[in-house]
Amino acid sequence: MVKEIQLRVNLFEEKQTSILERKAAKQLAIDINEISGVKVLRKSIDARKKQVIFNYKVAVYVNEPVPTVPDYVFEYKDVSTAKDVHIVGFGPAGMYAALRCIELGYKPIVLERGKNVQDRRRDLRAINQFHEVNEDSNYCFGEGGAGTYSDGKLYTRSLKRGDVRRIFENLVYHGATEQILIDAHPHIGTNKLPKIIQNIRETILKYGGEIHFESRVTDFVIKNNKLKAIQLQNGKEMEVNAVILATGHSSRDIYELLHKKEILLKAKSFAMGVRVEHPQEIIDQIQYSCSGARDELLPAAAYSLVHQVRNRGVYSFCMCPGGFIVPAATANGEVVVNGMSPSRRNNKFANSGIVVEIDVEKDLPKYEQYGVLKGLQFQKDLEKLAFNAGGKSQVAPAQRLTDFVEGKFSDTLNETSYQPGLNSSPMHSILPKHIGYRLRKGFDAFGKKMYGYYTKEANIIGVESRTSSPVNIPRKDNLEHPQIEGLFPCGEGGGYAGGIISAAMDGERCAESAVNLL
């Protein structure tokens, strides 16, 4: 017999051995010796009151063994001589599209503009230490996409878009810890993701797929509204049957190419703002109602905040407890910041994007001349503004949180995790008014929701501008572009995902749709 039940465990009980078995026996009114094992299905922390509670959903096995086989079996087959599907981009959407193609008996040919995870590290070092941006290999471009070196958070609300559990199980199959199947807000960590991504690459190659790094797509050959071939930067032309376009939200050259070729695009609303960084201990004390360091059993505390200001949402985005702020620019002459966390989340800082909704139809009247690319151009201009305010390098403009809200220049700044460094700048006057005003009101409201959040010990750092794509590449119900036969816009780059898991699910769906037309 198997019984699924909910258990609540306080912090003192969490430290006791066999606590789940003992609580399960009591709740089910059975002898503890009848329990063969307890399998944790879900675990979350409730810190809304002073006593922190661990909530468990468990399967209790009574007088029968706990199964050891996974819920999913991935049956990859040799596709070395099979019909091919071309995939542009090797982030989460491209990786999972390739894996799904192999399961379905088709050969994925992946074209990635960046480098593999090992070689990519040198280019990240160049950004951090020497402020040199390789436009094809950086925190956004390269094997694994933006998620590889920018965090690895796996939480998603896109539960209707596909089988979330299947995506998680496949990560475990490729080396992720089974803990991601349990945690309510699972996270792999920037330090562990590269090995998992390398394992995915090896699976694709083992079963006959191809992966071409440093292969930037520069043109599409289209005849009678059908995609016939793609051209690479090195001049090579490749004939194609179907192309899954999984280039991510920062491949501006792809949007510009499609626009130049008069391929249908749409302007899309998005969000922009800053990244705020607190000492992690402050966030821990707020969330766990503790003084001093948090208990060793508690993870670095996170938060989620939202507030409405003049009919626009101001909200936290990509919150990284125990994390770092990193330079996420994809070209020289711009400054972009993002956050990441190692698996243990043991850095002394907490950071989060705090961003403002941008209604692309109402908020950018000065950019109408750019048509469907108006949001993209606005994004570019704000990043150039940050570059100039930082001192024309990857040093980022920053201000103490309280000074920003009160409209004062910061004579000094707090310590930071951002390696290229900070330059004190009057962000309250640099940011466009429709963003800066809402951010200031939002921070004030957040300080009232989380007492201690509004503090001079926090910095705001600019700019957080790559939350999602400002462009949508339309598609039909079968996920194919409505105008170009054989083109399947996919993932964050198409405007159909908002993170690792939703992008992976969309990659699988696009693979299924692409092979159905072959």
Short mmCIF file of C-alpha atoms in Angstrom, two decimals:
data_model
loop_
_atom_site.label_atom_id
_atom_site.label_comp_id
_atom_site.label_asym_id
_atom_site.label_seq_id
_atom_site.Cartn_x
_atom_site.Cartn_y
_atom_site.Cartn_z
CA MET A 1 0.00 0.00 0.00
CA VAL A 2 1.17 3.52 -0.84
CA LYS A 3 -0.27 6.58 0.84
CA GLU A 4 0.43 10.16 -0.23
CA ILE A 5 0.17 12.57 2.70
CA GLN A 6 1.23 16.07 3.78
CA LEU A 7 3.57 16.53 6.75
CA ARG A 8 4.59 19.67 8.61
CA VAL A 9 7.95 19.71 10.38
CA ASN A 10 9.35 22.54 12.48
CA LEU A 11 13.02 23.52 12.55
CA PHE A 12 13.74 21.59 15.76
CA GLU A 13 12.08 18.43 14.39
CA GLU A 14 13.91 18.75 11.06
CA LYS A 15 17.16 17.98 12.85
CA GLN A 16 15.87 14.68 14.21
CA THR A 17 16.54 11.35 12.52
CA SER A 18 13.60 9.42 11.04
CA ILE A 19 11.24 12.33 11.72
CA LEU A 20 9.26 11.77 8.51
CA GLU A 21 8.74 8.08 9.28
CA ARG A 22 7.64 8.84 12.82
CA LYS A 23 5.24 11.58 11.76
CA ALA A 24 3.85 9.46 8.94
CA ALA A 25 3.23 6.51 11.28
CA LYS A 26 1.40 8.76 13.71
CA GLN A 27 -0.74 10.38 11.01
CA LEU A 28 -1.64 7.04 9.42
CA ALA A 29 -2.13 5.39 12.83
CA ILE A 30 0.17 2.49 11.99
CA ASP A 31 3.28 0.94 13.55
CA ILE A 32 6.46 2.59 12.27
CA ASN A 33 7.86 -0.89 11.51
CA GLU A 34 5.19 -1.30 8.83
CA ILE A 35 6.73 1.57 6.86
CA SER A 36 9.20 0.32 4.23
CA GLY A 37 10.21 3.82 3.30
CA VAL A 38 9.11 7.42 2.81
CA LYS A 39 9.72 9.07 -0.55
CA VAL A 40 9.71 12.88 -0.56
CA LEU A 41 7.67 14.17 -3.49
CA ARG A 42 7.78 17.89 -2.71
CA LYS A 43 9.44 20.08 -0.10
CA SER A 44 8.94 23.77 0.63
CA ILE A 45 9.57 26.21 3.45
CA ASP A 46 6.88 28.33 5.08
CA ALA A 47 8.53 31.29 6.84
CA ARG A 48 5.47 33.56 7.04
CA LYS A 49 5.40 33.23 10.83
CA LYS A 50 8.20 33.32 13.37
CA GLN A 51 8.33 29.54 13.58
CA VAL A 52 9.72 28.26 10.28
CA ILE A 53 7.90 25.17 8.96
CA PHE A 54 9.06 22.62 6.39
CA ASN A 55 6.11 21.38 4.33
CA TYR A 56 6.50 17.90 2.88
CA LYS A 57 4.41 15.98 0.41
CA VAL A 58 5.46 12.34 0.77
CA ALA A 59 4.60 8.88 -0.48
CA VAL A 60 4.57 6.41 2.39
CA TYR A 61 5.26 2.79 1.40
CA VAL A 62 3.55 0.44 3.81
CA ASN A 63 4.77 -3.17 3.71
CA GLU A 64 6.08 -2.81 0.17
CA PRO A 65 9.44 -1.70 -1.29
CA VAL A 66 10.17 1.84 -2.46
CA PRO A 67 10.65 1.82 -6.27
CA THR A 68 14.10 2.81 -7.52
CA VAL A 69 13.41 3.27 -11.25
CA PRO A 70 12.73 6.82 -12.53
CA ASP A 71 9.31 7.87 -13.80
CA TYR A 72 10.66 8.40 -17.32
CA VAL A 73 12.85 6.34 -19.62
CA PHE A 74 14.53 8.25 -22.46
CA GLU A 75 14.87 6.04 -25.51
CA TYR A 76 17.44 7.65 -27.77
CA LYS A 77 18.18 5.93 -31.06
CA ASP A 78 20.88 6.15 -33.75
CA VAL A 79 19.90 8.95 -36.13
CA SER A 80 23.21 9.35 -37.95
CA THR A 81 21.61 8.51 -41.31
CA ALA A 82 18.12 9.87 -40.59
CA LYS A 83 16.42 12.90 -42.10
CA ASP A 84 17.72 16.10 -40.55
CA VAL A 85 16.28 19.07 -38.69
CA HIS A 86 18.42 22.18 -38.30
CA ILE A 87 18.40 23.94 -34.94
CA VAL A 88 19.81 27.45 -34.62
CA GLY A 89 20.95 28.06 -31.04
CA PHE A 90 22.02 25.66 -28.30
CA GLY A 91 20.39 27.08 -25.21
CA PRO A 92 17.66 25.19 -23.30
CA ALA A 93 15.20 25.36 -26.21
CA GLY A 94 17.77 24.17 -28.75
CA MET A 95 19.16 21.43 -26.50
CA TYR A 96 15.77 19.93 -25.74
CA ALA A 97 14.66 20.28 -29.36
CA ALA A 98 17.74 18.26 -30.36
CA LEU A 99 17.13 15.58 -27.73
CA ARG A 100 13.48 15.26 -28.75
CA CYS A 101 14.42 14.97 -32.43
CA ILE A 102 16.65 12.00 -31.57
CA GLU A 103 13.85 10.33 -29.60
CA LEU A 104 11.57 10.75 -32.61
CA GLY A 105 14.15 9.32 -35.02
CA TYR A 106 15.40 12.50 -36.71
CA LYS A 107 18.93 13.89 -36.89
CA PRO A 108 19.45 17.30 -35.23
CA ILE A 109 22.07 19.57 -36.79
CA VAL A 110 22.75 22.32 -34.26
CA LEU A 111 24.36 25.63 -35.21
CA GLU A 112 25.59 27.65 -32.23
CA ARG A 113 27.26 31.03 -32.70
CA GLY A 114 29.17 30.72 -29.41
CA LYS A 115 31.71 28.29 -27.97
CA ASN A 116 31.39 25.18 -25.85
CA VAL A 117 31.14 25.58 -22.07
CA GLN A 118 34.84 25.05 -21.44
CA ASP A 119 36.12 27.54 -24.01
CA ARG A 120 33.40 30.01 -23.08
CA ARG A 121 34.97 30.51 -19.64
CA ARG A 122 37.91 32.43 -21.11
CA ASP A 123 35.56 34.95 -22.69
CA LEU A 124 33.68 35.42 -19.42
CA ARG A 125 37.00 36.12 -17.71
CA ALA A 126 37.76 38.73 -20.39
CA ILE A 127 34.48 40.52 -19.65
CA ASN A 128 34.98 40.49 -15.88
CA GLN A 129 38.67 41.35 -15.74
CA PHE A 130 39.48 43.20 -18.95
CA HIS A 131 36.03 44.56 -19.91
CA GLU A 132 36.29 42.99 -23.36
CA VAL A 133 33.05 41.60 -24.83
CA ASN A 134 33.19 38.82 -27.43
CA GLU A 135 29.97 39.33 -29.36
CA ASP A 136 29.58 35.60 -30.01
CA SER A 137 30.77 34.19 -26.68
CA ASN A 138 29.61 35.80 -23.44
CA TYR A 139 27.09 35.33 -20.62
CA CYS A 140 24.24 35.11 -23.17
CA PHE A 141 25.78 33.30 -26.15
CA GLY A 142 27.45 29.89 -26.17
CA GLU A 143 26.67 26.30 -25.26
CA GLY A 144 23.74 26.16 -22.86
CA GLY A 145 22.67 29.74 -23.58
CA ALA A 146 22.12 32.41 -20.95
CA GLY A 147 21.21 29.88 -18.25
CA THR A 148 24.60 28.15 -18.19
CA TYR A 149 26.55 30.88 -16.46
CA SER A 150 23.75 33.02 -15.14
CA ASP A 151 22.06 30.82 -12.55
CA GLY A 152 20.18 27.63 -13.28
CA LYS A 153 16.89 28.39 -11.55
CA LEU A 154 14.27 25.89 -12.67
CA TYR A 155 11.05 27.37 -11.31
CA THR A 156 8.32 27.88 -13.89
CA ARG A 157 4.65 28.80 -13.95
CA SER A 158 4.25 27.39 -17.48
CA LEU A 159 2.58 24.21 -16.28
CA LYS A 160 0.19 23.96 -19.25
CA ARG A 161 2.83 24.16 -21.98
CA GLY A 162 4.25 20.68 -21.57
CA ASP A 163 5.39 17.98 -19.20
CA VAL A 164 7.48 19.79 -16.58
CA ARG A 165 8.38 16.56 -14.77
CA ARG A 166 9.78 15.09 -17.98
CA ILE A 167 12.12 18.09 -18.39
CA PHE A 168 13.36 17.71 -14.80
CA GLU A 169 13.84 13.95 -15.16
CA ASN A 170 15.94 14.51 -18.27
CA LEU A 171 18.19 16.89 -16.35
CA VAL A 172 18.62 14.20 -13.68
CA TYR A 173 19.35 11.68 -16.46
CA HIS A 174 22.16 13.98 -17.56
CA GLY A 175 23.65 14.46 -14.11
CA ALA A 176 21.52 16.85 -12.07
CA THR A 177 20.77 15.92 -8.46
CA GLU A 178 17.37 14.33 -7.76
CA GLN A 179 16.76 17.18 -5.33
CA ILE A 180 15.42 19.22 -8.26
CA LEU A 181 12.50 16.77 -8.43
CA ILE A 182 11.57 17.63 -4.85
CA ASP A 183 12.23 21.30 -4.14
CA ALA A 184 9.35 23.72 -4.67
CA HIS A 185 11.84 26.20 -6.18
CA PRO A 186 14.53 23.95 -7.67
CA HIS A 187 17.95 25.26 -8.62
CA ILE A 188 21.03 23.58 -10.10
CA GLY A 189 23.66 26.30 -9.74
CA THR A 190 26.06 27.97 -12.11
CA ASN A 191 28.95 25.80 -10.92
CA LYS A 192 27.17 22.52 -11.76
CA LEU A 193 25.28 23.36 -14.94
CA PRO A 194 28.27 23.23 -17.34
CA LYS A 195 28.88 19.52 -16.68
CA ILE A 196 25.20 18.70 -17.22
CA ILE A 197 25.19 20.65 -20.47
CA GLN A 198 28.35 18.84 -21.58
CA ASN A 199 26.58 15.53 -20.89
CA ILE A 200 23.63 16.63 -23.04
CA ARG A 201 26.05 17.50 -25.84
CA GLU A 202 27.65 14.07 -25.57
CA THR A 203 24.23 12.35 -25.76
CA ILE A 204 23.37 14.24 -28.95
CA LEU A 205 26.72 13.37 -30.56
CA LYS A 206 26.64 9.75 -29.38
CA TYR A 207 23.35 9.08 -31.16
CA GLY A 208 24.34 10.72 -34.45
CA GLY A 209 23.40 14.37 -34.06
CA GLU A 210 25.72 17.19 -35.08
CA ILE A 211 26.71 20.30 -33.12
CA HIS A 212 28.66 23.08 -34.82
CA PHE A 213 30.09 25.72 -32.50
CA GLU A 214 31.24 29.17 -33.64
CA SER A 215 28.75 28.91 -36.50
CA ARG A 216 26.71 32.07 -36.67
CA VAL A 217 23.74 32.09 -39.05
CA THR A 218 23.81 35.28 -41.14
CA ASP A 219 21.12 34.73 -43.79
CA PHE A 220 18.12 32.67 -44.79
CA VAL A 221 17.54 31.53 -48.38
CA ILE A 222 13.79 31.66 -49.04
CA LYS A 223 12.00 30.71 -52.26
CA ASN A 224 8.24 30.92 -52.71
CA ASN A 225 7.88 31.57 -48.95
CA LYS A 226 9.67 28.32 -48.13
CA LEU A 227 12.94 28.20 -46.21
CA LYS A 228 15.42 26.40 -48.48
CA ALA A 229 18.85 27.05 -46.94
CA ILE A 230 20.75 28.94 -44.28
CA GLN A 231 24.04 30.79 -44.73
CA LEU A 232 26.78 30.95 -42.12
CA GLN A 233 29.23 33.72 -41.35
CA ASN A 234 32.05 31.70 -42.94
CA GLY A 235 30.18 31.70 -46.26
CA LYS A 236 28.95 28.11 -46.06
CA GLU A 237 25.40 27.42 -47.22
CA MET A 238 23.40 24.51 -45.82
CA GLU A 239 20.23 23.14 -47.41
CA VAL A 240 17.47 22.59 -44.83
CA ASN A 241 14.25 20.65 -44.41
CA ALA A 242 13.05 22.53 -41.32
CA VAL A 243 14.68 25.08 -39.03
CA ILE A 244 13.95 25.50 -35.33
CA LEU A 245 15.00 29.07 -34.50
CA ALA A 246 16.10 28.96 -30.85
CA THR A 247 18.49 31.90 -30.71
CA GLY A 248 17.50 33.41 -27.35
CA HIS A 249 16.24 36.86 -26.42
CA SER A 250 19.53 38.68 -27.13
CA SER A 251 20.19 37.72 -30.77
CA ARG A 252 19.43 41.15 -32.11
CA ASP A 253 21.07 40.42 -35.46
CA ILE A 254 18.46 37.70 -36.11
CA TYR A 255 15.56 40.08 -35.48
CA GLU A 256 17.21 42.68 -37.71
CA LEU A 257 17.81 40.09 -40.44
CA LEU A 258 14.20 38.90 -40.38
CA HIS A 259 12.96 42.50 -40.43
CA LYS A 260 15.24 43.37 -43.36
CA LYS A 261 13.87 40.39 -45.29
CA GLU A 262 10.32 41.59 -44.52
CA ILE A 263 9.51 38.47 -42.55
CA LEU A 264 6.61 39.08 -40.19
CA LEU A 265 7.57 40.22 -36.66
CA LYS A 266 5.64 41.92 -33.86
CA ALA A 267 6.72 44.37 -31.19
CA LYS A 268 6.34 42.79 -27.76
CA SER A 269 5.96 44.29 -24.29
CA PHE A 270 8.74 43.46 -21.85
CA ALA A 271 10.32 44.84 -18.66
CA MET A 272 13.44 46.80 -17.72
CA GLY A 273 14.98 48.24 -14.57
CA VAL A 274 17.93 47.67 -12.27
CA ARG A 275 19.43 44.96 -10.09
CA VAL A 276 19.36 45.51 -6.33
CA GLU A 277 21.97 43.92 -4.06
CA HIS A 278 21.65 43.45 -0.29
CA PRO A 279 23.84 41.62 2.20
CA GLN A 280 22.27 38.16 2.33
CA GLU A 281 22.09 38.36 6.11
CA ILE A 282 19.60 41.24 5.87
CA ILE A 283 17.25 39.21 3.65
CA ASP A 284 17.65 36.17 5.94
CA GLN A 285 16.75 38.21 9.01
CA ILE A 286 13.67 39.66 7.29
CA GLN A 287 12.39 36.37 5.89
CA TYR A 288 13.24 34.09 8.80
CA SER A 289 12.54 36.58 11.60
CA CYS A 290 15.96 35.86 13.07
CA SER A 291 18.79 37.93 14.49
CA GLY A 292 22.31 37.18 13.34
CA ALA A 293 23.07 34.27 11.03
CA ARG A 294 20.28 31.94 9.87
CA ASP A 295 20.07 28.35 11.08
CA GLU A 296 22.35 25.98 9.16
CA LEU A 297 19.36 23.95 7.91
CA LEU A 298 17.80 26.96 6.24
CA PRO A 299 18.81 27.95 2.71
CA ALA A 300 19.73 31.52 1.83
CA ALA A 301 16.40 33.33 1.90
CA ALA A 302 14.71 34.53 -1.28
CA TYR A 303 11.86 36.96 -1.86
CA SER A 304 9.24 37.83 -4.46
CA LEU A 305 7.79 41.32 -4.63
CA VAL A 306 5.30 43.12 -6.84
CA HIS A 307 3.60 46.52 -6.73
CA GLN A 308 1.48 48.53 -9.15
CA VAL A 309 2.58 52.10 -9.98
CA ARG A 310 0.55 54.10 -12.49
CA ASN A 311 -0.92 51.01 -14.15
CA ARG A 312 2.42 49.28 -14.59
CA GLY A 313 3.80 46.41 -12.57
CA VAL A 314 7.05 46.87 -10.66
CA TYR A 315 8.35 43.48 -9.60
CA SER A 316 11.33 41.35 -8.60
CA PHE A 317 12.81 39.21 -11.34
CA CYS A 318 15.38 36.38 -11.28
CA MET A 319 16.03 36.68 -7.53
CA CYS A 320 19.42 35.17 -6.64
CA PRO A 321 19.96 34.40 -2.95
CA GLY A 322 23.61 33.92 -2.00
CA GLY A 323 24.57 34.98 -5.50
CA PHE A 324 26.61 37.26 -7.73
CA ILE A 325 25.86 40.03 -10.21
CA VAL A 326 27.47 39.47 -13.61
CA PRO A 327 28.05 41.55 -16.78
CA ALA A 328 25.64 40.24 -19.44
CA ALA A 329 26.43 42.59 -22.34
CA THR A 330 26.55 41.02 -25.81
CA ALA A 331 28.45 43.86 -27.48
CA ASN A 332 31.03 46.45 -26.58
CA GLY A 333 29.56 49.86 -25.84
CA GLU A 334 26.74 48.59 -23.61
CA VAL A 335 26.33 47.61 -19.95
CA VAL A 336 23.82 44.94 -18.93
CA VAL A 337 23.64 43.22 -15.54
CA ASN A 338 22.19 39.86 -14.56
CA GLY A 339 22.31 37.59 -11.51
CA MET A 340 23.54 34.07 -10.80
CA SER A 341 23.93 31.73 -7.85
CA PRO A 342 26.22 28.76 -7.19
CA SER A 343 24.53 25.52 -6.12
CA ARG A 344 25.16 26.12 -2.41
CA ARG A 345 24.00 29.74 -2.61
CA ASN A 346 26.69 30.61 -0.11
CA ASN A 347 27.83 34.03 -1.30
CA LYS A 348 27.31 36.86 1.20
CA PHE A 349 25.07 38.88 -1.11
CA ALA A 350 21.49 38.56 -2.34
CA ASN A 351 20.51 40.21 -5.61
CA SER A 352 17.40 40.55 -7.71
CA GLY A 353 16.25 42.36 -10.78
CA ILE A 354 13.64 44.99 -9.95
CA VAL A 355 11.95 45.86 -13.20
CA VAL A 356 9.09 47.90 -14.63
CA GLU A 357 6.62 46.69 -17.23
CA ILE A 358 7.06 48.44 -20.58
CA ASP A 359 3.91 48.66 -22.68
CA VAL A 360 5.48 48.77 -26.11
CA GLU A 361 2.37 50.37 -27.64
CA LYS A 362 2.02 53.18 -25.08
CA ASP A 363 5.37 53.87 -23.41
CA LEU A 364 7.70 54.44 -26.37
CA PRO A 365 6.19 57.23 -28.53
CA LYS A 366 9.66 58.53 -29.50
CA TYR A 367 10.55 55.16 -31.01
CA GLU A 368 7.68 54.68 -33.44
CA GLN A 369 10.07 55.24 -36.38
CA TYR A 370 11.64 51.85 -35.59
CA GLY A 371 8.36 50.00 -36.11
CA VAL A 372 8.33 46.46 -34.70
CA LEU A 373 11.91 46.93 -33.48
CA LYS A 374 11.08 49.94 -31.30
CA GLY A 375 11.42 48.02 -28.05
CA LEU A 376 14.74 46.62 -29.22
CA GLN A 377 16.06 50.09 -30.01
CA PHE A 378 14.88 51.44 -26.64
CA GLN A 379 16.66 48.54 -24.95
CA LYS A 380 19.87 49.35 -26.87
CA ASP A 381 19.72 53.04 -25.95
CA LEU A 382 19.31 52.34 -22.24
CA GLU A 383 22.27 49.95 -22.28
CA LYS A 384 24.43 52.58 -24.01
CA LEU A 385 23.31 55.08 -21.39
CA ALA A 386 24.47 52.70 -18.66
CA PHE A 387 27.79 52.21 -20.49
CA ASN A 388 28.44 55.95 -20.54
CA ALA A 389 27.31 56.45 -16.93
CA GLY A 390 29.60 53.64 -15.76
CA GLY A 391 32.66 55.25 -17.36
CA LYS A 392 32.65 53.62 -20.81
CA SER A 393 33.72 50.15 -19.73
CA GLN A 394 31.95 47.20 -18.07
CA VAL A 395 31.98 49.14 -14.79
CA ALA A 396 28.29 49.58 -14.00
CA PRO A 397 26.48 52.73 -12.80
CA ALA A 398 25.20 52.33 -9.24
CA GLN A 399 23.65 54.15 -6.32
CA ARG A 400 22.69 53.38 -2.76
CA LEU A 401 19.06 52.27 -2.67
CA THR A 402 17.98 55.00 -0.24
CA ASP A 403 19.77 57.71 -2.24
CA PHE A 404 18.07 56.56 -5.43
CA VAL A 405 14.61 56.78 -3.87
CA GLU A 406 15.39 60.14 -2.23
CA GLY A 407 17.04 61.59 -5.35
CA LYS A 408 20.52 62.06 -3.89
CA PHE A 409 23.96 61.35 -5.33
CA SER A 410 25.80 58.59 -3.43
CA ASP A 411 29.18 59.80 -2.19
CA THR A 412 30.13 56.18 -1.46
CA LEU A 413 28.80 52.79 -2.47
CA ASN A 414 28.48 49.51 -0.62
CA GLU A 415 30.66 46.49 -1.26
CA THR A 416 29.46 44.47 -4.25
CA SER A 417 29.78 41.06 -5.91
CA TYR A 418 29.95 42.66 -9.37
CA GLN A 419 33.54 42.01 -10.49
CA PRO A 420 34.05 44.75 -13.11
CA GLY A 421 33.24 47.30 -10.40
CA LEU A 422 30.76 50.12 -9.79
CA ASN A 423 30.71 53.83 -10.54
CA SER A 424 28.52 56.09 -8.39
CA SER A 425 25.96 57.63 -10.73
CA PRO A 426 22.70 59.59 -10.25
CA MET A 427 20.48 56.78 -11.48
CA HIS A 428 17.39 58.70 -10.33
CA SER A 429 18.04 61.24 -13.10
CA ILE A 430 19.69 58.95 -15.68
CA LEU A 431 16.88 56.43 -16.05
CA PRO A 432 13.90 57.39 -18.25
CA LYS A 433 11.19 58.96 -16.10
CA HIS A 434 8.57 56.28 -16.77
CA ILE A 435 11.02 53.69 -15.40
CA GLY A 436 12.84 55.69 -12.70
CA TYR A 437 9.69 57.12 -11.11
CA ARG A 438 8.00 53.72 -10.89
CA LEU A 439 11.12 52.09 -9.49
CA ARG A 440 11.39 54.69 -6.74
CA LYS A 441 7.74 54.23 -5.77
CA GLY A 442 8.14 50.47 -5.97
CA PHE A 443 11.18 50.40 -3.68
CA ASP A 444 9.35 52.55 -1.17
CA ALA A 445 6.43 50.09 -1.18
CA PHE A 446 8.75 47.09 -0.91
CA GLY A 447 10.36 48.62 2.17
CA LYS A 448 6.94 48.66 3.83
CA LYS A 449 6.18 45.05 2.85
CA MET A 450 9.59 43.78 4.02
CA TYR A 451 10.77 45.83 7.00
CA GLY A 452 14.52 46.31 6.63
CA TYR A 453 14.57 45.92 2.82
CA TYR A 454 14.75 49.67 2.29
CA THR A 455 18.25 50.34 3.56
CA LYS A 456 21.36 52.32 2.70
CA GLU A 457 23.27 49.02 2.89
CA ALA A 458 21.78 48.05 -0.48
CA ASN A 459 22.99 49.17 -3.93
CA ILE A 460 21.00 49.44 -7.13
CA ILE A 461 23.02 48.63 -10.22
CA GLY A 462 22.09 49.32 -13.84
CA VAL A 463 20.75 48.16 -16.08
CA GLU A 464 18.63 45.00 -15.93
CA SER A 465 17.38 45.08 -19.52
CA ARG A 466 17.30 41.50 -20.85
CA THR A 467 14.34 40.10 -18.93
CA SER A 468 12.66 38.88 -22.10
CA SER A 469 12.58 39.57 -25.81
CA PRO A 470 11.15 42.92 -26.97
CA VAL A 471 10.22 41.19 -30.25
CA ASN A 472 7.81 38.35 -31.00
CA ILE A 473 8.26 36.08 -34.02
CA PRO A 474 4.69 34.94 -34.80
CA ARG A 475 3.72 31.32 -35.39
CA LYS A 476 0.62 29.32 -36.28
CA ASP A 477 -1.09 26.67 -34.17
CA ASN A 478 1.38 24.11 -35.52
CA LEU A 479 4.22 26.38 -34.28
CA GLU A 480 5.37 27.21 -37.82
CA HIS A 481 5.83 30.82 -38.90
CA PRO A 482 2.63 32.00 -40.64
CA GLN A 483 4.56 33.36 -43.63
CA ILE A 484 7.66 31.16 -44.01
CA GLU A 485 7.18 27.42 -44.47
CA GLY A 486 9.73 25.35 -42.54
CA LEU A 487 10.61 28.03 -39.97
CA PHE A 488 9.73 27.29 -36.33
CA PRO A 489 10.34 30.23 -33.94
CA CYS A 490 11.13 28.79 -30.52
CA GLY A 491 11.82 29.62 -26.88
CA GLU A 492 12.72 32.99 -25.43
CA GLY A 493 13.97 34.33 -28.77
CA GLY A 494 10.57 33.84 -30.36
CA GLY A 495 8.79 35.27 -27.35
CA TYR A 496 7.40 31.92 -26.14
CA ALA A 497 9.32 31.23 -22.94
CA GLY A 498 10.60 32.93 -19.81
CA GLY A 499 13.29 30.68 -18.37
CA ILE A 500 15.11 27.38 -18.64
CA ILE A 501 12.13 25.04 -18.14
CA SER A 502 9.58 26.86 -20.29
CA ALA A 503 12.20 27.19 -23.06
CA ALA A 504 13.01 23.48 -22.83
CA MET A 505 9.33 22.55 -23.07
CA ASP A 506 8.90 24.82 -26.08
CA GLY A 507 11.95 23.23 -27.70
CA GLU A 508 10.37 19.79 -27.40
CA ARG A 509 7.07 21.02 -28.83
CA CYS A 510 8.80 22.68 -31.78
CA ALA A 511 10.74 19.49 -32.49
CA GLU A 512 7.52 17.48 -32.52
CA SER A 513 5.87 19.99 -34.88
CA ALA A 514 8.88 20.23 -37.19
CA VAL A 515 9.22 16.47 -37.74
CA ASN A 516 5.49 16.15 -38.36
CA LEU A 517 5.91 18.23 -41.52
CA LEU A 518 8.84 16.24 -42.91
#
